[in-house]
Tab-separated table of C-alpha atoms in Angstrom:
chain	number	residue	atom	x	y	z
N	1	UNK	CA	148.257	2.662	133.576
N	2	UNK	CA	147.965	6.093	135.500
N	3	UNK	CA	145.400	8.113	133.861
N	4	UNK	CA	144.803	11.986	133.212
N	5	UNK	CA	142.374	14.211	134.743
N	6	UNK	CA	140.692	15.967	132.093
N	7	UNK	CA	140.860	19.848	132.637
N	8	UNK	CA	138.918	23.285	131.423
N	9	UNK	CA	140.114	22.964	128.258
N	10	UNK	CA	139.464	19.561	126.816
N	11	UNK	CA	135.765	19.812	128.291
N	12	UNK	CA	135.789	23.242	126.119
N	13	UNK	CA	136.688	21.468	123.299
N	14	UNK	CA	134.529	18.537	123.892
N	15	UNK	CA	131.855	20.856	124.046
N	16	UNK	CA	132.721	22.644	120.862
N	17	UNK	CA	132.580	18.578	119.341
N	18	UNK	CA	129.289	17.628	120.241
N	19	UNK	CA	127.720	21.458	119.883
N	20	UNK	CA	128.651	20.508	115.926
N	21	UNK	CA	127.940	16.541	115.993
N	22	UNK	CA	124.537	17.083	117.029
N	23	UNK	CA	123.200	20.734	115.940
N	24	UNK	CA	122.590	19.476	112.472
N	25	UNK	CA	120.173	16.790	114.071
N	26	UNK	CA	118.668	19.211	116.882
N	27	UNK	CA	117.544	21.944	114.412
N	28	UNK	CA	115.979	18.947	111.742
N	29	UNK	CA	114.006	18.133	114.807
N	30	UNK	CA	112.962	22.168	114.858
N	31	UNK	CA	112.516	22.821	111.478
N	32	UNK	CA	110.186	19.479	112.110
N	33	UNK	CA	108.138	21.110	114.781
N	34	UNK	CA	107.876	24.156	112.830
N	35	UNK	CA	104.969	24.946	109.774
N	36	UNK	CA	106.460	25.513	106.612
N	37	UNK	CA	105.322	28.867	106.555
N	38	UNK	CA	107.401	29.804	109.681
N	39	UNK	CA	110.682	27.603	108.241
N	40	UNK	CA	110.619	29.428	104.740
N	41	UNK	CA	111.088	32.942	106.580
N	42	UNK	CA	113.789	34.724	106.614
N	43	UNK	CA	114.859	34.282	110.307
N	44	UNK	CA	115.177	30.416	110.722
N	45	UNK	CA	113.574	28.936	114.169
N	46	UNK	CA	116.148	28.253	116.661
N	47	UNK	CA	113.277	26.498	119.064
N	48	UNK	CA	110.498	23.674	118.906
N	49	UNK	CA	107.329	24.938	118.036
N	50	UNK	CA	104.172	22.687	118.637
N	51	UNK	CA	104.025	20.805	115.416
N	52	UNK	CA	106.196	18.002	115.407
N	53	UNK	CA	103.454	14.966	116.576
N	54	UNK	CA	101.681	16.133	113.351
N	55	UNK	CA	103.928	16.280	111.091
N	56	UNK	CA	105.722	13.035	112.511
N	57	UNK	CA	101.969	11.632	111.631
N	58	UNK	CA	102.332	13.140	108.348
N	59	UNK	CA	106.383	11.591	107.364
N	60	UNK	CA	105.264	8.162	108.474
N	61	UNK	CA	101.849	7.826	106.781
N	62	UNK	CA	103.333	9.008	103.155
N	63	UNK	CA	106.709	7.717	103.280
N	64	UNK	CA	105.454	3.756	104.907
N	65	UNK	CA	108.183	4.227	107.482
N	66	UNK	CA	107.048	1.105	109.438
N	67	UNK	CA	107.716	-0.787	106.607
N	68	UNK	CA	110.722	0.946	105.285
N	69	UNK	CA	112.494	0.685	108.861
N	70	UNK	CA	111.978	-2.984	108.832
N	71	UNK	CA	113.951	-3.362	105.647
N	72	UNK	CA	115.958	-1.399	106.549
N	73	UNK	CA	116.827	-3.215	109.942
N	74	UNK	CA	116.684	-6.588	107.813
N	75	UNK	CA	119.527	-5.403	105.200
N	76	UNK	CA	121.774	-3.759	107.483
N	77	UNK	CA	121.316	-6.369	109.950
N	78	UNK	CA	122.374	-8.930	107.549
N	79	UNK	CA	124.850	-6.858	105.727
N	80	UNK	CA	126.445	-6.049	109.281
N	81	UNK	CA	126.458	-9.426	110.501
N	82	UNK	CA	127.962	-11.152	107.376
N	83	UNK	CA	130.966	-8.690	106.615
N	84	UNK	CA	131.774	-9.404	110.340
N	85	UNK	CA	131.477	-13.311	109.907
N	86	UNK	CA	132.995	-13.226	106.282
N	87	UNK	CA	136.019	-10.448	107.187
N	88	UNK	CA	136.897	-12.500	110.600
N	89	UNK	CA	137.273	-15.886	108.615
N	90	UNK	CA	139.211	-13.923	106.005
N	91	UNK	CA	141.606	-11.603	108.598
N	92	UNK	CA	142.270	-14.549	109.716
N	93	UNK	CA	143.109	-16.198	107.061
N	94	UNK	CA	145.326	-13.742	105.865
N	95	UNK	CA	146.638	-13.022	109.549
N	96	UNK	CA	147.900	-16.677	110.724
N	97	UNK	CA	147.521	-19.027	107.312
N	98	UNK	CA	150.178	-20.322	105.207
N	99	UNK	CA	149.195	-20.438	101.475
N	100	UNK	CA	149.925	-20.111	98.108
N	101	UNK	CA	149.868	-16.406	96.771
N	102	UNK	CA	149.010	-14.978	100.069
N	103	UNK	CA	150.863	-11.532	99.788
N	104	UNK	CA	149.186	-11.093	96.196
N	105	UNK	CA	145.544	-12.154	97.290
N	106	UNK	CA	146.257	-9.561	99.904
N	107	UNK	CA	147.328	-6.831	97.839
N	108	UNK	CA	144.464	-8.000	95.496
N	109	UNK	CA	142.136	-7.093	97.843
N	110	UNK	CA	143.651	-4.113	99.675
N	111	UNK	CA	143.522	-2.310	95.667
N	112	UNK	CA	139.556	-3.031	95.740
N	113	UNK	CA	139.499	-0.016	97.630
N	114	UNK	CA	140.710	2.544	95.554
N	115	UNK	CA	138.183	1.675	93.321
N	116	UNK	CA	134.998	4.236	93.603
N	117	UNK	CA	131.384	1.492	94.281
N	118	UNK	CA	130.243	4.188	91.113
N	119	UNK	CA	132.400	2.270	89.117
N	120	UNK	CA	131.237	-1.006	89.827
N	121	UNK	CA	127.167	0.064	89.319
N	122	UNK	CA	126.429	-0.946	86.403
N	123	UNK	CA	128.188	-4.799	85.610
N	124	UNK	CA	126.493	-4.745	88.858
N	125	UNK	CA	123.588	-3.792	88.284
N	126	UNK	CA	123.013	-6.082	84.336
N	127	UNK	CA	124.192	-8.811	86.933
N	128	UNK	CA	121.227	-8.567	89.107
N	129	UNK	CA	118.884	-7.445	85.959
N	130	UNK	CA	119.625	-11.231	84.629
N	131	UNK	CA	118.982	-12.832	87.944
N	132	UNK	CA	115.986	-10.966	88.548
N	133	UNK	CA	116.257	-9.458	91.788
N	134	UNK	CA	115.191	-6.079	91.282
N	135	UNK	CA	113.229	-4.371	93.556
N	136	UNK	CA	113.972	-7.810	95.994
N	137	UNK	CA	115.745	-7.016	99.214
N	138	UNK	CA	118.572	-9.796	98.515
N	139	UNK	CA	119.557	-7.020	95.575
N	140	UNK	CA	120.622	-4.593	98.254
N	141	UNK	CA	122.163	-7.583	100.614
N	142	UNK	CA	124.330	-9.495	98.674
N	143	UNK	CA	126.109	-7.536	97.214
N	144	UNK	CA	126.882	-6.313	100.477
N	145	UNK	CA	128.110	-8.879	102.871
N	146	UNK	CA	131.646	-8.790	101.129
N	147	UNK	CA	133.932	-5.132	102.527
N	148	UNK	CA	137.687	-5.527	101.452
N	149	UNK	CA	138.069	-2.950	104.431
N	150	UNK	CA	136.710	-5.158	106.661
N	151	UNK	CA	138.939	-7.848	105.412
N	152	UNK	CA	141.852	-5.702	105.793
N	153	UNK	CA	140.548	-4.143	109.441
N	154	UNK	CA	140.500	-8.114	111.405
N	155	UNK	CA	143.736	-8.699	109.507
N	156	UNK	CA	145.282	-5.413	111.001
N	157	UNK	CA	143.791	-6.496	114.433
N	158	UNK	CA	144.393	-10.082	114.618
N	159	UNK	CA	147.872	-9.763	113.964
N	160	UNK	CA	148.732	-8.549	116.904
N	161	UNK	CA	145.756	-9.665	118.994
N	162	UNK	CA	146.421	-13.008	118.291
N	163	UNK	CA	149.442	-14.934	118.753
N	164	UNK	CA	151.126	-17.149	116.205
N	165	UNK	CA	152.014	-19.234	119.314
N	166	UNK	CA	148.408	-19.610	120.559
N	167	UNK	CA	147.228	-20.966	117.338
N	168	UNK	CA	150.109	-23.299	117.177
N	169	UNK	CA	149.129	-23.934	120.894
N	170	UNK	CA	145.497	-25.013	119.358
N	171	UNK	CA	146.371	-27.380	116.761
N	172	UNK	CA	149.095	-29.313	119.000
N	173	UNK	CA	145.772	-29.828	121.329
N	174	UNK	CA	144.194	-31.422	118.395
N	175	UNK	CA	142.136	-28.123	117.547
N	176	UNK	CA	140.730	-28.363	114.127
N	177	UNK	CA	140.720	-24.808	111.977
N	178	UNK	CA	136.493	-24.968	112.702
N	179	UNK	CA	137.911	-25.656	116.525
N	180	UNK	CA	140.359	-22.970	116.058
N	181	UNK	CA	138.080	-20.236	114.805
N	182	UNK	CA	135.264	-20.618	117.833
N	183	UNK	CA	137.832	-20.611	120.551
N	184	UNK	CA	140.938	-18.764	120.073
N	185	UNK	CA	139.829	-16.120	116.977
N	186	UNK	CA	136.524	-15.355	117.472
N	187	UNK	CA	137.657	-14.332	121.690
N	188	UNK	CA	141.053	-12.133	120.493
N	189	UNK	CA	138.305	-11.086	117.459
N	190	UNK	CA	135.118	-9.907	119.837
N	191	UNK	CA	136.811	-5.873	120.125
N	192	UNK	CA	137.261	-5.854	116.459
N	193	UNK	CA	133.730	-7.264	115.448
N	194	UNK	CA	131.856	-5.158	117.786
N	195	UNK	CA	133.598	-2.007	115.948
N	196	UNK	CA	133.382	-3.446	112.638
N	197	UNK	CA	129.675	-4.964	112.896
N	198	UNK	CA	128.447	-1.067	113.872
N	199	UNK	CA	130.224	0.984	111.226
N	200	UNK	CA	128.897	-1.412	108.144
N	201	UNK	CA	125.327	-1.634	110.532
N	202	UNK	CA	125.856	2.694	110.106
N	203	UNK	CA	126.369	2.797	106.050
N	204	UNK	CA	124.238	0.376	105.358
N	205	UNK	CA	121.336	2.201	107.148
N	206	UNK	CA	122.703	5.546	105.081
N	207	UNK	CA	123.108	4.472	101.867
N	208	UNK	CA	121.658	5.189	99.259
N	209	UNK	CA	123.249	5.001	95.678
N	210	UNK	CA	122.778	1.153	95.747
N	211	UNK	CA	119.179	0.949	96.748
N	212	UNK	CA	117.607	3.789	94.700
N	213	UNK	CA	118.692	2.055	91.611
N	214	UNK	CA	117.588	-1.302	92.625
N	215	UNK	CA	114.809	-0.664	94.122
N	216	UNK	CA	113.011	1.219	91.432
N	217	UNK	CA	109.115	0.339	92.758
N	218	UNK	CA	107.662	1.677	95.802
N	219	UNK	CA	106.732	-2.599	97.182
N	220	UNK	CA	110.148	-2.547	99.584
N	221	UNK	CA	111.684	0.644	100.085
N	222	UNK	CA	114.690	1.294	102.127
N	223	UNK	CA	114.195	4.094	104.646
N	224	UNK	CA	116.580	6.282	102.474
N	225	UNK	CA	114.572	5.279	99.153
N	226	UNK	CA	111.466	6.261	101.437
N	227	UNK	CA	112.450	9.843	102.288
N	228	UNK	CA	113.102	10.935	98.587
N	229	UNK	CA	109.553	10.074	98.542
N	230	UNK	CA	108.930	13.134	100.742
N	231	UNK	CA	110.410	15.784	98.951
N	232	UNK	CA	108.775	15.035	95.261
N	233	UNK	CA	105.742	17.222	93.967
N	234	UNK	CA	105.648	21.059	92.741
N	235	UNK	CA	106.453	22.369	96.470
N	236	UNK	CA	107.253	19.696	98.810
N	237	UNK	CA	106.849	20.387	102.228
N	238	UNK	CA	110.278	20.628	104.552
N	239	UNK	CA	109.268	20.258	108.175
N	240	UNK	CA	107.343	16.926	106.867
N	241	UNK	CA	110.925	15.947	104.778
N	242	UNK	CA	112.807	17.069	108.478
N	243	UNK	CA	110.093	15.104	110.389
N	244	UNK	CA	111.108	12.308	108.167
N	245	UNK	CA	114.733	12.466	108.234
N	246	UNK	CA	114.648	12.500	112.406
N	247	UNK	CA	112.821	9.630	112.884
N	248	UNK	CA	115.218	7.896	110.181
N	249	UNK	CA	118.270	8.720	112.641
N	250	UNK	CA	116.822	7.467	115.506
N	251	UNK	CA	117.117	3.842	115.086
N	252	UNK	CA	121.119	4.715	115.219
N	253	UNK	CA	121.063	7.000	117.869
N	254	UNK	CA	119.615	3.738	120.083
N	255	UNK	CA	122.390	1.367	118.110
N	256	UNK	CA	124.940	4.080	119.811
N	257	UNK	CA	123.375	4.375	122.820
N	258	UNK	CA	123.589	0.257	122.953
N	259	UNK	CA	126.585	-0.197	122.308
N	260	UNK	CA	128.516	3.623	122.352
N	261	UNK	CA	130.813	1.080	125.530
N	262	UNK	CA	131.754	-1.475	123.480
N	263	UNK	CA	132.740	0.790	120.093
N	264	UNK	CA	134.902	3.032	122.145
N	265	UNK	CA	136.373	-0.092	124.278
N	266	UNK	CA	137.181	-1.873	121.221
N	267	UNK	CA	139.277	1.430	119.951
N	268	UNK	CA	140.835	2.423	122.019
N	269	UNK	CA	141.819	-1.297	123.207
N	270	UNK	CA	143.767	-1.075	119.309
N	271	UNK	CA	144.754	2.148	120.262
N	272	UNK	CA	147.062	1.027	123.057
N	273	UNK	CA	147.860	-1.853	121.499
N	274	UNK	CA	149.323	-0.217	118.428
């Protein structure tokens, strides 16, 4: 496949997109390095100050970010792993298995994506309260293990990446469903699984609406819930709030630094096949 060489215009466009994407995070770090008096001035600071270590320490202590980061890592990791597993199995079933009402069930799954999450919050909260799961991490993890988008995403990927003849050949060789899934489906779905897992991890890490409803006590906060404590009070220190936001974002940057190549590769592979 012939590759095109990028010109100056492409690099200029990439610089603009990088500046727009990283600008807010960079300015949050600049604000976290200043005093509250300087931040409240008429001209916003554009250079780093000397108070960054102090503000980071205050945010870490006041918001109990150590425990919050551990809770969020557990929640986001479990939700991402569960969503990828369930979505891959369901996507394979909708793509290559034959069963009654397959089309109607797939249409029902896709239709659930049209329902706003806020619409189901009240009945879901009543169910969680009846099970006495409020203030427990299972109240955040279990409702997030199934994703209609993930099922549809994996089904579309497997339709292209997994030929029906390959599944039939494995069955002719005597492989059962579990063996077909382990030796045929998972290798074919690996790029899409990496993309879906990363997107789900980021979404679960940044989720605020549902965790703040069910985690009402300070015992098991996630990062987004813990950061709300920094903005409370009569006059909250915005520099500490910015320091907390920077600390809460660093793990996501680490995840992208480690898995960025697989994410881009998976997206580009799907685009080429599409």
